[in-house]
Short mmCIF file of C-alpha atoms in Angstrom, two decimals:
data_model
loop_
_atom_site.label_atom_id
_atom_site.label_comp_id
_atom_site.label_asym_id
_atom_site.label_seq_id
_atom_site.Cartn_x
_atom_site.Cartn_y
_atom_site.Cartn_z
CA UNK T 27 -2.83 14.68 9.35
CA UNK T 28 -1.69 11.14 9.93
CA UNK T 29 2.04 10.60 9.57
CA UNK T 30 3.73 7.24 9.49
CA UNK T 31 7.44 7.11 10.04
CA UNK T 32 9.67 4.12 9.62
CA UNK T 33 13.24 3.66 10.60
CA UNK T 34 15.67 2.79 9.44
CA UNK T 35 14.94 3.52 5.79
CA UNK T 36 17.77 1.34 4.65
CA UNK T 37 19.30 -1.63 6.41
CA UNK T 38 22.11 -3.85 5.28
CA UNK T 39 22.77 -6.81 7.49
CA UNK T 40 24.52 -10.14 7.53
CA UNK T 41 22.68 -13.42 7.33
CA UNK T 42 22.02 -14.93 10.71
CA UNK T 43 21.70 -11.61 12.52
CA UNK T 44 18.64 -10.19 14.26
CA UNK T 45 17.24 -6.76 13.69
CA UNK T 46 14.16 -4.63 14.27
CA UNK T 47 12.35 -2.16 12.04
CA UNK T 48 10.34 0.52 13.79
CA UNK T 49 7.12 2.18 12.72
CA UNK T 50 5.74 5.24 14.53
CA UNK T 51 2.47 6.88 13.69
CA UNK T 52 1.02 10.17 14.75
CA UNK T 53 -2.63 9.54 15.57
CA UNK T 54 -4.86 6.84 16.96
CA UNK T 55 -5.49 3.92 14.69
CA UNK T 56 -7.33 0.66 14.92
CA UNK T 57 -5.32 -1.23 12.37
CA UNK T 58 -1.69 -1.52 11.40
CA UNK T 59 -0.33 -3.48 8.47
CA UNK T 60 3.06 -4.71 7.43
CA UNK T 61 3.68 -5.32 3.74
CA UNK T 62 6.61 -6.70 1.83
CA UNK T 63 7.53 -5.47 -1.63
CA UNK T 64 10.09 -7.07 -3.92
CA UNK T 65 11.61 -4.86 -6.63
CA UNK T 66 9.08 -4.12 -9.36
CA UNK T 67 6.42 -6.18 -7.63
CA UNK T 68 3.23 -5.56 -5.73
CA UNK T 69 2.62 -5.35 -2.00
CA UNK T 70 2.38 -8.64 -0.17
CA UNK T 71 0.47 -8.54 3.08
CA UNK T 72 2.52 -9.89 5.98
CA UNK T 73 0.65 -8.95 9.12
CA UNK T 74 -2.48 -7.16 10.26
CA UNK T 75 -2.32 -5.96 13.86
CA UNK T 76 -5.61 -4.96 15.41
CA UNK T 77 -5.16 -4.35 19.10
CA UNK T 78 -2.75 -3.12 21.69
CA UNK T 79 -0.21 -5.77 22.56
CA UNK T 80 -0.92 -7.78 19.41
CA UNK T 81 1.98 -9.97 18.37
CA UNK T 82 2.07 -12.06 15.23
CA UNK T 83 4.80 -14.32 13.92
CA UNK T 84 5.42 -15.90 10.57
CA UNK T 85 8.67 -17.73 10.10
CA UNK T 86 11.57 -15.41 10.91
CA UNK T 87 9.36 -12.31 11.10
CA UNK T 88 7.50 -11.13 14.14
CA UNK T 89 5.37 -7.99 14.35
CA UNK T 90 4.04 -6.28 17.43
CA UNK T 91 1.85 -3.30 18.18
CA UNK T 92 1.80 -0.85 21.07
CA UNK T 93 -1.13 1.48 20.45
CA UNK T 94 -0.36 3.60 23.50
CA UNK T 95 3.10 4.38 22.21
CA UNK T 96 1.79 4.42 18.62
CA UNK T 97 4.60 2.09 17.72
CA UNK T 98 4.87 -1.12 15.80
CA UNK T 99 7.97 -3.22 15.34
CA UNK T 100 8.93 -5.83 12.78
CA UNK T 101 11.59 -8.10 14.17
CA UNK T 102 13.74 -10.28 11.96
CA UNK T 103 15.32 -13.30 13.55
CA UNK T 104 18.37 -15.01 12.03
CA UNK T 105 17.98 -13.21 8.72
CA UNK T 106 18.32 -15.09 5.45
CA UNK T 107 18.97 -13.67 2.00
CA UNK T 108 15.40 -14.40 0.86
CA UNK T 109 14.13 -11.76 3.24
CA UNK T 110 15.79 -9.01 1.22
CA UNK T 111 12.96 -6.68 0.17
CA UNK T 112 11.36 -3.38 1.09
CA UNK T 113 9.06 -3.53 4.10
CA UNK T 114 6.26 -1.03 4.55
CA UNK T 115 4.14 -0.37 7.54
CA UNK T 116 0.75 1.17 6.89
CA UNK T 117 -1.84 2.58 9.23
CA UNK T 118 -5.59 2.74 8.96
CA UNK T 119 -7.17 5.82 10.47
CA UNK T 120 -9.49 5.28 13.41
CA UNK T 121 -13.10 6.37 13.15
CA UNK T 122 -13.07 6.37 9.41
CA UNK T 123 -15.10 4.22 7.08
CA UNK T 124 -11.93 2.43 6.14
CA UNK T 125 -11.32 5.34 3.86
CA UNK T 126 -7.58 5.21 3.50
CA UNK T 127 -4.43 3.53 4.60
CA UNK T 128 -1.31 5.64 4.93
CA UNK T 129 2.06 4.09 4.23
CA UNK T 130 5.45 4.75 5.73
CA UNK T 131 8.36 5.39 3.40
CA UNK T 132 9.48 1.79 3.59
CA UNK T 133 12.60 0.10 4.89
CA UNK T 134 14.83 -1.35 2.23
CA UNK T 135 16.37 -4.44 3.73
CA UNK T 136 19.44 -5.95 2.11
CA UNK T 137 20.72 -9.16 3.61
CA UNK T 138 24.23 -10.11 2.72
CA UNK T 139 25.06 -13.80 2.29
CA UNK L 20 -7.40 -17.86 -3.78
CA UNK L 21 -9.22 -14.66 -4.72
CA UNK L 22 -7.02 -11.84 -5.87
CA UNK L 23 -7.16 -8.32 -7.19
CA UNK L 24 -6.24 -8.20 -10.87
CA UNK L 25 -5.05 -5.20 -12.79
CA UNK L 26 -4.66 -4.56 -16.50
CA UNK L 27 -2.54 -3.70 -18.32
CA UNK L 28 0.62 -4.57 -16.45
CA UNK L 29 2.52 -1.91 -18.33
CA UNK L 30 1.25 1.07 -20.30
CA UNK L 31 3.30 3.57 -22.26
CA UNK L 32 1.53 6.73 -23.32
CA UNK L 33 2.36 10.09 -24.80
CA UNK L 34 2.11 13.18 -22.66
CA UNK L 35 -1.36 14.72 -22.91
CA UNK L 36 -3.08 11.45 -23.75
CA UNK L 37 -5.82 9.90 -21.68
CA UNK L 38 -5.23 6.55 -20.00
CA UNK L 39 -7.57 4.18 -18.23
CA UNK L 40 -6.19 1.72 -15.73
CA UNK L 41 -8.40 -1.22 -14.94
CA UNK L 42 -8.86 -3.26 -11.82
CA UNK L 43 -11.06 -6.17 -10.87
CA UNK L 44 -11.34 -6.20 -7.07
CA UNK L 45 -12.09 -9.30 -5.05
CA UNK L 46 -15.74 -10.03 -5.67
CA UNK L 47 -17.24 -9.66 -2.20
CA UNK L 48 -15.21 -6.64 -1.24
CA UNK L 49 -16.89 -3.30 -0.63
CA UNK L 50 -14.06 -0.79 -0.42
CA UNK L 51 -11.78 0.04 -3.30
CA UNK L 52 -8.62 2.10 -3.49
CA UNK L 53 -6.04 3.43 -5.86
CA UNK L 54 -2.49 4.08 -4.79
CA UNK L 55 0.55 5.09 -6.73
CA UNK L 56 4.24 4.57 -6.22
CA UNK L 57 6.81 6.62 -8.07
CA UNK L 58 9.89 4.50 -8.67
CA UNK L 59 11.81 3.94 -5.46
CA UNK L 60 9.48 6.05 -3.36
CA UNK L 61 6.69 5.51 -0.91
CA UNK L 62 3.22 4.24 -1.69
CA UNK L 63 0.87 7.22 -1.89
CA UNK L 64 -2.88 7.18 -1.37
CA UNK L 65 -4.92 8.55 -4.25
CA UNK L 66 -8.57 7.74 -3.65
CA UNK L 67 -10.98 5.45 -1.86
CA UNK L 68 -14.37 4.40 -3.18
CA UNK L 69 -17.33 2.96 -1.34
CA UNK L 70 -20.99 2.56 -2.13
CA UNK L 71 -20.47 3.83 -5.68
CA UNK L 72 -18.90 7.09 -4.70
CA UNK L 73 -15.57 8.56 -3.72
CA UNK L 74 -15.25 8.51 0.05
CA UNK L 75 -11.89 10.20 0.29
CA UNK L 76 -9.20 11.52 -2.00
CA UNK L 77 -5.75 12.97 -1.61
CA UNK L 78 -4.43 16.23 -2.98
CA UNK L 79 -2.70 14.24 -5.71
CA UNK L 80 -6.12 13.23 -7.01
CA UNK L 81 -6.92 16.45 -8.85
CA UNK L 82 -9.34 17.15 -11.68
CA UNK L 83 -7.23 15.13 -14.09
CA UNK L 84 -8.13 11.96 -12.24
CA UNK L 85 -11.43 10.15 -12.03
CA UNK L 86 -12.61 6.74 -10.90
CA UNK L 87 -15.53 4.63 -11.94
CA UNK L 88 -17.09 1.31 -11.21
CA UNK L 89 -18.97 0.95 -14.44
CA UNK L 90 -20.37 -2.55 -14.23
CA UNK L 91 -20.19 -3.81 -10.66
CA UNK L 92 -16.95 -5.69 -11.18
CA UNK L 93 -14.40 -3.37 -12.76
CA UNK L 94 -12.93 -0.39 -10.96
CA UNK L 95 -11.13 2.06 -13.22
CA UNK L 96 -8.79 4.98 -12.79
CA UNK L 97 -8.74 7.51 -15.61
CA UNK L 98 -6.10 10.15 -16.11
CA UNK L 99 -7.41 12.65 -18.62
CA UNK L 100 -4.28 14.37 -19.82
CA UNK L 101 -1.17 12.60 -18.65
CA UNK L 102 1.93 14.44 -17.53
CA UNK L 103 5.47 13.16 -17.29
CA UNK L 104 5.20 13.16 -13.50
CA UNK L 105 2.28 10.74 -13.67
CA UNK L 106 4.78 8.02 -14.51
CA UNK L 107 4.54 5.57 -11.63
CA UNK L 108 3.28 2.19 -10.55
CA UNK L 109 -0.45 2.33 -9.85
CA UNK L 110 -1.88 -0.15 -7.41
CA UNK L 111 -5.50 -1.02 -6.94
CA UNK L 112 -6.63 -2.49 -3.63
CA UNK L 113 -9.85 -3.75 -2.14
CA UNK L 114 -11.12 -4.73 1.26
CA UNK L 115 -14.26 -6.02 2.93
CA UNK L 116 -14.32 -3.28 5.52
CA UNK L 117 -14.97 -3.98 9.17
CA UNK L 118 -12.66 -4.55 12.08
CA UNK L 119 -10.86 -7.68 10.98
CA UNK L 120 -10.40 -6.87 7.35
CA UNK L 121 -7.23 -6.19 5.46
CA UNK L 122 -6.57 -4.57 2.13
CA UNK L 123 -5.38 -6.73 -0.74
CA UNK L 124 -3.35 -5.20 -3.52
CA UNK L 125 -3.21 -5.99 -7.20
CA UNK L 126 0.03 -6.53 -9.09
CA UNK L 127 0.07 -2.95 -10.29
CA UNK L 128 0.15 -1.15 -13.61
CA UNK L 129 3.39 0.51 -14.55
CA UNK L 130 2.50 3.74 -16.34
CA UNK L 131 5.21 5.39 -18.38
CA UNK L 132 4.47 8.82 -19.84
CA UNK L 133 6.83 9.89 -22.60
#
């Protein structure tokens, strides 16, 4: 059974600092997603990573994928308060008909002004 | 920009009642999903639907749950006899399928069972 583990689950950091959220998964996958969720809101797609070594950047967020290590990272550069949210990684199972995406537990990020 | 829409945004129901949650996926998408999220917890897979049939379902998706695509545009989740523990946010998602696709989520329906 596919397991997706994120760490840390909760992160409180100062504005201007850098930090990384880690996402490990337990089986081969051909697609990894990062989503952002604000309290009481839906899931906003941030990144889709499709291949080993993929790196994508949007503003202060950068996501990377190492399929051999089954590891994805979401790096936050010079954090600002607006980035406070819960971040989920999610993994699509390989060799499926896109049947399901399994989510990690989420990392609740709180950025202090 | 196309989006997945869900109605209602919030539903309160009495325990034992039936509820139907509605979703309109993005029009050219082929794969449809329901997920739920109990307050403050992770997003849990319920069911996926493709080619007018369920392609996969989780152990949460028991006989009390059913899905339908009645008219080619709506995608519904029915809970026959709601329980208190069914209270959660329910998200619908859709995707094109294929290597470069991604899943898009609706805004969710907050179901409160009292």
